Amino acid sequence: MVRSNLMNMGSLRNAPDYPATSLMELSGVENLYENETSPLLPPWLSRWRRRQLECMARMNGSQTAAPMTSDSSGGGEGVARCPVSWDQVHCWPPSPAGALAFAPCIDELNGVYYDTTQNATRWCFANGTWDNYSNYSQCEELVAPPPPSDAATTLAFFFAGFCLSLFALGVAIWIFLYFKDLRCLRNTIHTNLMITYIFYDSTWILNACIQGYVSDLVTCNVLMIFIHYFYLTNFFWMFVEGLYLFILVVVTFTGEKIKLRVYISIGWGFPAAIVVTWATAKHFGQLESSDSTLGDSRGQKLLLRHCPWMASDNFDWIHEAPVITILATNLAFLISIMWVLITKLRSANTPETKQYRKATKALLVLFPLLGITYILMMQGPMEGVAGDVFRNTRALLVGLQGFTVALFYCFLNTEVPNTLRHRMSC
């Protein structure tokens, strides 16, 4: 079973010398896949496709070279060499004719890991052509796979956090919608925020699962539109939460006097307008880029053909600037709310330790609601152990953001257990 996984691939005929563009069309390789650590793809798939793309690029670059090359000293007979070849598993470099070529075993294939200290072999015949068979019999499967890469670990934290959040958010939304006693403007705002988490977490997981199999432009662009829209709705409903609390606590004006439709317009309407503007700019910017790179035969056309909306450019400020503005505004809301809260606690003649405890509790509860966690995790170390810890911590905190909101504002909300006890006693 172990050897057949490699040998079935290695026994295929040599891959034809496709130009790089032809191979991209056949395999669905996108510019997105060039980043081996992209969290949008299964790591093994990205590595295999990257090896394939790099090999085809080498083959494409050496197409004009003849199998017979002259001696550099001049006047001598040509020396036959086998050209670069892709056998669906390994990229074989140019090798002398009439000799056995060696190459290190690949680290993994189809999720199976192999001992890279051993070698695969393939004959280069005297006439400068490769044998159709590559021998991977020495490539033994590892008893235990190597530790997952940094990208795989970070991706796992994202998935774990999002899945746990989806479950908790689903239960919390059901509780708020099912029990009429809990229906009020405050809980309605909480419910809308939780719905945005469900939509965003779901589209993120969907994108991560299918991105490796999506090769058409329309599907990828539509997916990007939904991801950016739900991402923005999430932040705009955080802003609504902050605005509601600011009006209630600082302005001392009842938040109930502001109609729900105003909050809905802010939370769902503004993001739609922003995403439409962003998508329009991306579309026309893509057309201009296409016109300006028609003569570029190396990768630019492929970037434009597959999923260009995933590539970062200046148009992304259309949706990034509102997010930064919201985070800054919510931070100002938080400071104002905490100032009022601490002032009231000090005037209540309560013990100082109890004041600090209440203030700390309020601060921790407001952090996830207003998205302050994102501010704390914007920048950090990216290299070494500290970088790994920072990336994984950020992935876990972002993934668990929805779970934290459901925990604080539903499961730990005293109204919820009181309502449940009341319904059970009836």
Coordinates of C-alpha atoms in Angstrom, one line a residue:
M1 CA 0.0 0.0 0.0
V2 CA 2.8 2.4 0.9
R3 CA 4.9 1.8 -2.2
S4 CA 1.9 1.7 -4.5
N5 CA 0.9 5.2 -3.5
L6 CA 4.2 6.4 -5.0
M7 CA 4.8 3.7 -7.7
N8 CA 1.4 4.1 -9.2
M9 CA 2.1 7.7 -9.7
G10 CA 5.8 7.2 -10.7
S11 CA 4.9 4.6 -13.4
L12 CA 3.0 7.1 -15.4
R13 CA 4.4 8.2 -18.7
N14 CA 6.5 11.3 -18.7
A15 CA 4.5 14.5 -18.5
P16 CA 4.4 16.3 -21.9
D17 CA 6.2 19.6 -22.2
Y18 CA 3.2 21.7 -21.7
P19 CA 3.7 25.5 -21.6
A20 CA 3.1 26.8 -18.1
T21 CA -0.3 28.3 -19.1
S22 CA -1.6 25.0 -20.5
L23 CA -0.7 23.1 -17.3
M24 CA -2.4 25.8 -15.2
E25 CA -5.6 25.3 -17.2
L26 CA -5.4 21.5 -16.8
S27 CA -4.6 21.4 -13.1
G28 CA -6.5 24.5 -11.9
V29 CA -3.3 25.9 -10.3
E30 CA -3.9 29.5 -9.3
N31 CA -1.6 32.3 -8.3
L32 CA -3.2 31.9 -4.9
Y33 CA -1.6 28.5 -4.5
E34 CA 1.9 29.9 -4.8
N35 CA 1.9 30.7 -1.1
E36 CA 2.7 27.4 0.5
T37 CA 1.5 28.6 3.9
S38 CA -1.9 29.9 2.7
P39 CA -4.6 29.1 5.3
L40 CA -7.1 28.7 2.5
L41 CA -5.7 25.4 1.2
P42 CA -4.9 22.0 2.7
P43 CA -1.1 22.2 3.1
W44 CA -0.4 18.9 1.3
L45 CA -2.4 20.1 -1.8
S46 CA -0.6 23.4 -1.9
R47 CA 2.9 21.8 -1.8
W48 CA 2.1 19.2 -4.5
R49 CA 0.7 21.9 -6.8
R50 CA 3.5 24.2 -6.2
R51 CA 6.0 21.5 -7.0
Q52 CA 4.1 20.8 -10.2
L53 CA 3.9 24.5 -11.2
E54 CA 7.6 25.1 -10.5
C55 CA 8.6 22.0 -12.5
M56 CA 6.4 23.1 -15.5
A57 CA 8.0 26.5 -15.4
R58 CA 11.4 24.9 -15.6
M59 CA 10.3 22.7 -18.4
N60 CA 8.8 25.7 -20.2
G61 CA 12.0 27.6 -19.8
S62 CA 14.1 24.8 -21.3
Q63 CA 11.8 24.0 -24.2
T64 CA 14.0 25.7 -26.8
A65 CA 17.1 23.7 -25.6
A66 CA 17.8 20.6 -27.8
P67 CA 18.5 17.3 -26.1
M68 CA 22.0 17.4 -27.6
T69 CA 24.2 20.2 -26.2
S70 CA 27.7 21.0 -27.5
D71 CA 30.8 20.9 -25.5
S72 CA 31.5 24.4 -24.1
S73 CA 35.1 24.2 -25.4
G74 CA 33.8 24.1 -28.9
G75 CA 34.4 21.6 -31.7
G76 CA 33.6 18.6 -29.6
E77 CA 30.7 16.2 -30.1
G78 CA 27.4 17.0 -28.4
V79 CA 26.7 15.3 -25.1
A80 CA 23.2 13.8 -24.8
R81 CA 21.2 14.8 -21.7
C82 CA 17.7 14.1 -20.5
P83 CA 15.7 17.3 -20.1
V84 CA 13.7 18.4 -17.1
S85 CA 10.8 16.0 -16.6
W86 CA 7.7 15.8 -14.3
D87 CA 6.4 12.3 -13.5
Q88 CA 3.4 13.5 -11.5
V89 CA 5.4 13.1 -8.3
H90 CA 8.9 14.5 -8.7
C91 CA 10.6 17.1 -10.8
W92 CA 13.6 15.3 -12.4
P93 CA 16.5 17.7 -13.2
P94 CA 18.6 17.5 -16.4
S95 CA 20.7 14.4 -16.2
P96 CA 23.6 12.8 -18.2
A97 CA 22.5 10.2 -20.7
G98 CA 23.2 6.6 -20.1
A99 CA 23.1 7.0 -16.3
L100 CA 20.8 6.3 -13.3
A101 CA 19.5 9.6 -11.9
F102 CA 18.9 9.9 -8.2
A103 CA 16.5 12.3 -6.3
P104 CA 15.5 12.5 -2.6
C105 CA 12.2 11.0 -1.8
I106 CA 9.4 13.6 -1.5
D107 CA 8.3 14.4 2.1
E108 CA 4.6 13.4 1.5
L109 CA 2.0 12.5 -1.1
N110 CA -1.7 12.4 -0.7
G111 CA -1.3 12.9 3.1
V112 CA 1.2 10.0 3.5
Y113 CA 4.6 11.0 4.8
Y114 CA 7.9 9.5 3.6
D115 CA 11.5 9.2 4.7
T116 CA 13.4 11.9 2.8
T117 CA 16.8 10.4 3.6
Q118 CA 16.3 7.8 0.9
N119 CA 16.4 8.3 -2.9
A120 CA 14.1 7.6 -5.8
T121 CA 15.8 6.5 -9.1
R122 CA 15.1 6.9 -12.8
W123 CA 17.0 5.8 -15.9
C124 CA 18.2 8.4 -18.4
F125 CA 18.8 6.5 -21.6
A126 CA 21.7 7.0 -23.9
N127 CA 19.6 8.8 -26.5
G128 CA 18.7 11.5 -24.0
T129 CA 15.2 10.3 -23.2
W130 CA 13.8 9.3 -19.8
D131 CA 12.5 5.9 -18.8
N132 CA 8.7 5.9 -18.4
Y133 CA 9.1 4.3 -14.9
S134 CA 10.4 6.0 -11.8
N135 CA 11.5 3.7 -9.0
Y136 CA 10.2 4.9 -5.6
S137 CA 10.5 1.5 -3.8
Q138 CA 13.1 2.9 -1.4
C139 CA 10.7 5.7 -0.2
E140 CA 9.3 4.2 3.0
E141 CA 6.3 5.5 4.8
L142 CA 7.1 7.1 8.2
V143 CA 5.6 5.3 11.2
A144 CA 4.6 8.7 12.6
P145 CA 4.1 11.7 10.5
P146 CA 6.3 14.7 11.1
P147 CA 4.9 17.5 13.3
P148 CA 2.5 19.7 11.3
S149 CA 3.8 22.8 9.7
D150 CA 3.2 26.2 11.2
A151 CA 0.5 26.9 8.6
A152 CA -1.3 23.6 9.3
T153 CA -1.2 24.3 13.1
T154 CA -2.6 27.8 12.6
L155 CA -5.2 26.5 10.3
A156 CA -6.2 23.9 12.8
F157 CA -6.7 26.6 15.5
F158 CA -8.9 28.6 13.1
F159 CA -11.0 25.6 12.3
A160 CA -11.3 24.5 16.0
G161 CA -12.3 28.1 17.1
F162 CA -14.8 28.6 14.3
C163 CA -16.5 25.2 14.8
L164 CA -16.9 25.7 18.5
S165 CA -18.2 29.3 17.9
L166 CA -20.7 28.0 15.4
F167 CA -22.1 25.5 17.8
A168 CA -22.3 28.0 20.7
L169 CA -23.8 30.8 18.5
G170 CA -26.4 28.4 17.1
V171 CA -27.6 27.5 20.6
A172 CA -27.5 31.2 21.8
I173 CA -29.5 32.4 18.8
W174 CA -32.1 29.7 19.3
I175 CA -32.5 30.7 23.0
F176 CA -33.0 34.4 22.1
L177 CA -35.5 33.6 19.4
Y178 CA -37.4 30.9 21.2
F179 CA -38.1 32.5 24.6
K180 CA -40.3 35.6 24.2
D181 CA -39.3 36.9 27.6
L182 CA -35.8 37.6 26.3
R183 CA -36.9 39.7 23.3
C184 CA -35.8 43.2 23.7
L185 CA -33.8 45.7 21.7
R186 CA -30.6 44.9 23.5
N187 CA -30.9 41.1 22.9
T188 CA -32.0 41.7 19.3
I189 CA -28.8 43.6 18.7
H190 CA -26.9 40.7 20.3
T191 CA -28.7 38.2 18.0
N192 CA -27.8 40.2 14.9
L193 CA -24.2 40.3 15.9
M194 CA -24.2 36.5 16.5
I195 CA -25.8 35.9 13.1
T196 CA -23.0 37.8 11.5
Y197 CA -20.5 35.5 13.3
I198 CA -22.3 32.5 12.0
F199 CA -22.4 33.8 8.4
Y200 CA -18.7 34.8 8.4
D201 CA -17.4 31.7 10.2
S202 CA -19.4 29.5 7.8
T203 CA -18.2 31.2 4.6
W204 CA -14.6 31.1 5.9
I205 CA -14.8 27.4 6.5
L206 CA -16.5 26.9 3.1
N207 CA -13.8 28.9 1.4
A208 CA -11.0 27.0 3.1
C209 CA -12.6 23.6 2.1
I210 CA -13.4 24.3 -1.5
Q211 CA -10.8 26.8 -2.6
G212 CA -8.4 24.1 -3.8
Y213 CA -11.1 22.7 -6.1
V214 CA -12.5 26.0 -7.4
S215 CA -10.8 27.2 -10.7
D216 CA -13.4 29.4 -12.3
L217 CA -13.3 33.2 -11.8
V218 CA -17.0 33.7 -11.2
T219 CA -17.3 31.3 -8.3
C220 CA -14.2 32.6 -6.6
N221 CA -15.2 36.2 -7.0
V222 CA -18.7 35.6 -5.7
L223 CA -17.2 33.8 -2.7
M224 CA -15.0 36.7 -2.0
I225 CA -17.9 39.1 -2.1
F226 CA -19.8 37.1 0.5
I227 CA -16.8 36.7 2.7
H228 CA -16.0 40.5 2.7
Y229 CA -19.7 41.3 3.2
F230 CA -20.2 39.1 6.3
Y231 CA -16.8 40.3 7.6
L232 CA -18.0 43.9 7.4
T233 CA -21.4 43.2 8.9
N234 CA -19.6 41.6 11.8
F235 CA -17.7 44.8 12.5
F236 CA -20.6 47.1 11.8
W237 CA -22.8 45.2 14.3
M238 CA -19.9 45.6 16.8
F239 CA -20.2 49.3 16.2
V240 CA -23.9 49.1 16.8
E241 CA -23.2 47.4 20.1
G242 CA -20.8 50.1 21.1
L243 CA -23.1 52.9 19.9
Y244 CA -26.0 51.4 21.9
L245 CA -23.9 51.1 25.1
F246 CA -22.4 54.6 24.6
I247 CA -25.9 56.2 24.3
L248 CA -27.2 54.2 27.3
V249 CA -24.2 54.8 29.7
V250 CA -22.5 57.9 28.6
V251 CA -25.1 60.0 26.9
T252 CA -27.7 58.7 29.4
F253 CA -30.3 58.7 26.7
T254 CA -32.3 55.6 26.4
G255 CA -31.2 53.5 23.5
E256 CA -34.7 52.3 23.0
K257 CA -35.7 55.6 21.5
I258 CA -33.5 54.8 18.4
K259 CA -35.6 52.6 16.2
L260 CA -34.4 49.1 15.4
R261 CA -34.5 49.9 11.6
V262 CA -31.7 52.5 12.2
Y263 CA -29.5 49.8 13.7
I264 CA -30.4 47.4 10.9
S265 CA -29.5 50.0 8.3
I266 CA -26.1 50.5 9.9
G267 CA -25.4 46.8 10.5
W268 CA -26.6 45.3 7.2
G269 CA -27.0 48.2 4.8
F270 CA -23.7 50.1 5.1
P271 CA -21.6 46.9 4.5
A272 CA -23.6 46.2 1.4
A273 CA -22.8 49.6 -0.1
I274 CA -19.2 49.2 0.8
V275 CA -18.8 45.8 -0.7
V276 CA -20.6 46.9 -3.9
T277 CA -18.2 49.8 -4.2
W278 CA -15.2 47.5 -3.6
A279 CA -16.4 44.8 -6.1
T280 CA -17.0 47.5 -8.8
A281 CA -13.5 48.9 -8.2
K282 CA -12.0 45.5 -8.3
H283 CA -13.8 44.6 -11.5
F284 CA -12.8 47.7 -13.4
G285 CA -9.3 47.6 -11.9
Q286 CA -9.0 44.0 -13.1
L287 CA -9.9 45.0 -16.6
E288 CA -7.3 47.8 -16.6
S289 CA -4.7 45.3 -15.3
S290 CA -5.6 42.9 -18.0
D291 CA -5.1 45.5 -20.7
S292 CA -1.7 46.5 -19.3
T293 CA -0.3 43.0 -19.0
L294 CA -1.3 41.5 -22.3
G295 CA 2.3 41.2 -23.3
D296 CA 3.3 39.5 -20.0
S297 CA 3.7 35.8 -20.6
R298 CA 4.8 35.0 -17.1
G299 CA 2.0 34.5 -14.6
Q300 CA 0.2 37.9 -14.8
K301 CA -2.5 36.6 -17.2
L302 CA -2.9 33.6 -14.9
L303 CA -3.4 35.8 -11.9
L304 CA -6.1 37.8 -13.7
R305 CA -7.7 34.6 -15.1
H306 CA -8.2 32.8 -11.8
C307 CA -8.9 34.5 -8.5
P308 CA -7.5 38.1 -8.7
W309 CA -9.9 39.4 -6.1
M310 CA -7.9 37.5 -3.4
A311 CA -4.8 39.5 -4.3
S312 CA -4.2 42.5 -2.1
D313 CA -4.2 46.0 -3.7
N314 CA -5.1 49.6 -3.0
F315 CA -8.8 48.9 -3.7
D316 CA -8.9 46.8 -0.4
W317 CA -8.7 50.1 1.5
I318 CA -12.4 50.5 0.5
H319 CA -13.4 47.9 3.1
E320 CA -10.3 48.0 5.4
A321 CA -10.6 51.7 6.2
P322 CA -14.2 51.4 7.7
V323 CA -13.0 48.4 9.8
I324 CA -10.1 50.4 11.2
T325 CA -12.4 53.4 11.8
I326 CA -14.9 51.2 13.7
L327 CA -12.2 49.6 15.9
A328 CA -10.9 53.1 16.8
T329 CA -14.5 54.3 17.5
N330 CA -15.3 51.3 19.6
L331 CA -12.1 51.8 21.5
A332 CA -13.2 55.4 22.2
F333 CA -16.6 54.1 23.3
L334 CA -14.9 51.6 25.6
I335 CA -12.8 54.3 27.3
S336 CA -15.8 56.5 27.8
I337 CA -17.9 53.7 29.2
M338 CA -15.2 52.5 31.6
W339 CA -14.6 56.1 32.8
V340 CA -18.3 56.5 33.6
L341 CA -18.4 53.0 35.2
I342 CA -15.4 53.6 37.4
T343 CA -16.7 57.0 38.4
K344 CA -20.0 55.6 39.6
L345 CA -18.2 52.7 41.4
R346 CA -16.1 55.1 43.4
S347 CA -19.1 57.1 44.4
A348 CA -21.0 54.1 45.6
N349 CA -19.0 53.6 48.8
T350 CA -18.1 50.0 48.0
P351 CA -14.7 48.5 49.0
E352 CA -11.9 49.3 46.6
T353 CA -11.1 45.7 45.8
K354 CA -14.8 45.1 44.9
Q355 CA -14.7 48.2 42.6
Y356 CA -11.6 46.9 40.8
R357 CA -13.3 43.5 40.4
K358 CA -16.4 44.9 38.9
A359 CA -14.4 47.2 36.6
T360 CA -12.2 44.3 35.4
K361 CA -15.3 42.1 34.8
A362 CA -16.9 44.9 32.8
L363 CA -13.7 45.4 30.8
L364 CA -13.4 41.7 29.9
V365 CA -17.1 41.4 28.9
L366 CA -16.9 44.5 26.6
F367 CA -13.6 43.4 24.9
P368 CA -15.2 40.8 22.6
L369 CA -18.4 42.7 22.1
L370 CA -16.6 45.7 20.7
G371 CA -14.0 43.8 18.8
I372 CA -11.1 45.2 20.9
T373 CA -9.4 41.8 20.7
Y374 CA -8.6 42.5 17.0
I375 CA -6.7 45.7 18.0
L376 CA -4.6 43.7 20.5
M377 CA -3.7 41.1 17.8
M378 CA -3.0 43.4 14.8
Q379 CA 0.7 43.4 15.1
G380 CA 3.2 41.0 16.7
P381 CA 6.4 38.9 16.1
M382 CA 6.4 36.9 13.0
E383 CA 9.7 35.0 13.2
G384 CA 10.8 32.1 15.5
V385 CA 9.0 30.6 18.4
A386 CA 7.5 34.0 19.4
G387 CA 6.0 34.3 15.8
D388 CA 4.5 30.8 16.0
V389 CA 3.0 31.5 19.4
F390 CA 1.6 34.9 18.2
R391 CA 0.0 33.4 15.0
N392 CA -1.6 30.5 16.8
T393 CA -2.8 32.7 19.6
R394 CA -4.3 35.1 17.1
A395 CA -6.0 32.3 15.2
L396 CA -7.5 30.9 18.4
L397 CA -8.7 34.3 19.6
V398 CA -10.2 35.2 16.3
G399 CA -11.8 31.8 15.9
L400 CA -13.3 31.9 19.4
Q401 CA -14.6 35.4 19.1
G402 CA -18.1 34.2 18.4
F403 CA -18.0 31.7 21.2
T404 CA -16.9 34.4 23.6
V405 CA -19.8 36.7 22.6
A406 CA -22.3 33.8 23.0
L407 CA -20.8 32.9 26.4
F408 CA -20.9 36.3 27.9
Y409 CA -24.1 37.6 26.5
C410 CA -26.3 34.5 26.5
F411 CA -25.0 31.6 28.7
L412 CA -23.6 33.9 31.5
N413 CA -26.5 36.4 31.2
T414 CA -28.5 36.1 34.4
E415 CA -31.7 36.7 32.4
V416 CA -31.2 33.5 30.5
P417 CA -31.0 31.0 33.4
N418 CA -33.8 32.8 35.2
T419 CA -36.0 32.5 32.1
L420 CA -35.1 28.8 31.7
R421 CA -35.9 28.1 35.4
H422 CA -39.2 29.9 35.1
R423 CA -40.2 28.0 32.0
M424 CA -39.2 24.7 33.6
S425 CA -41.2 25.4 36.7
C426 CA -44.4 26.2 34.7

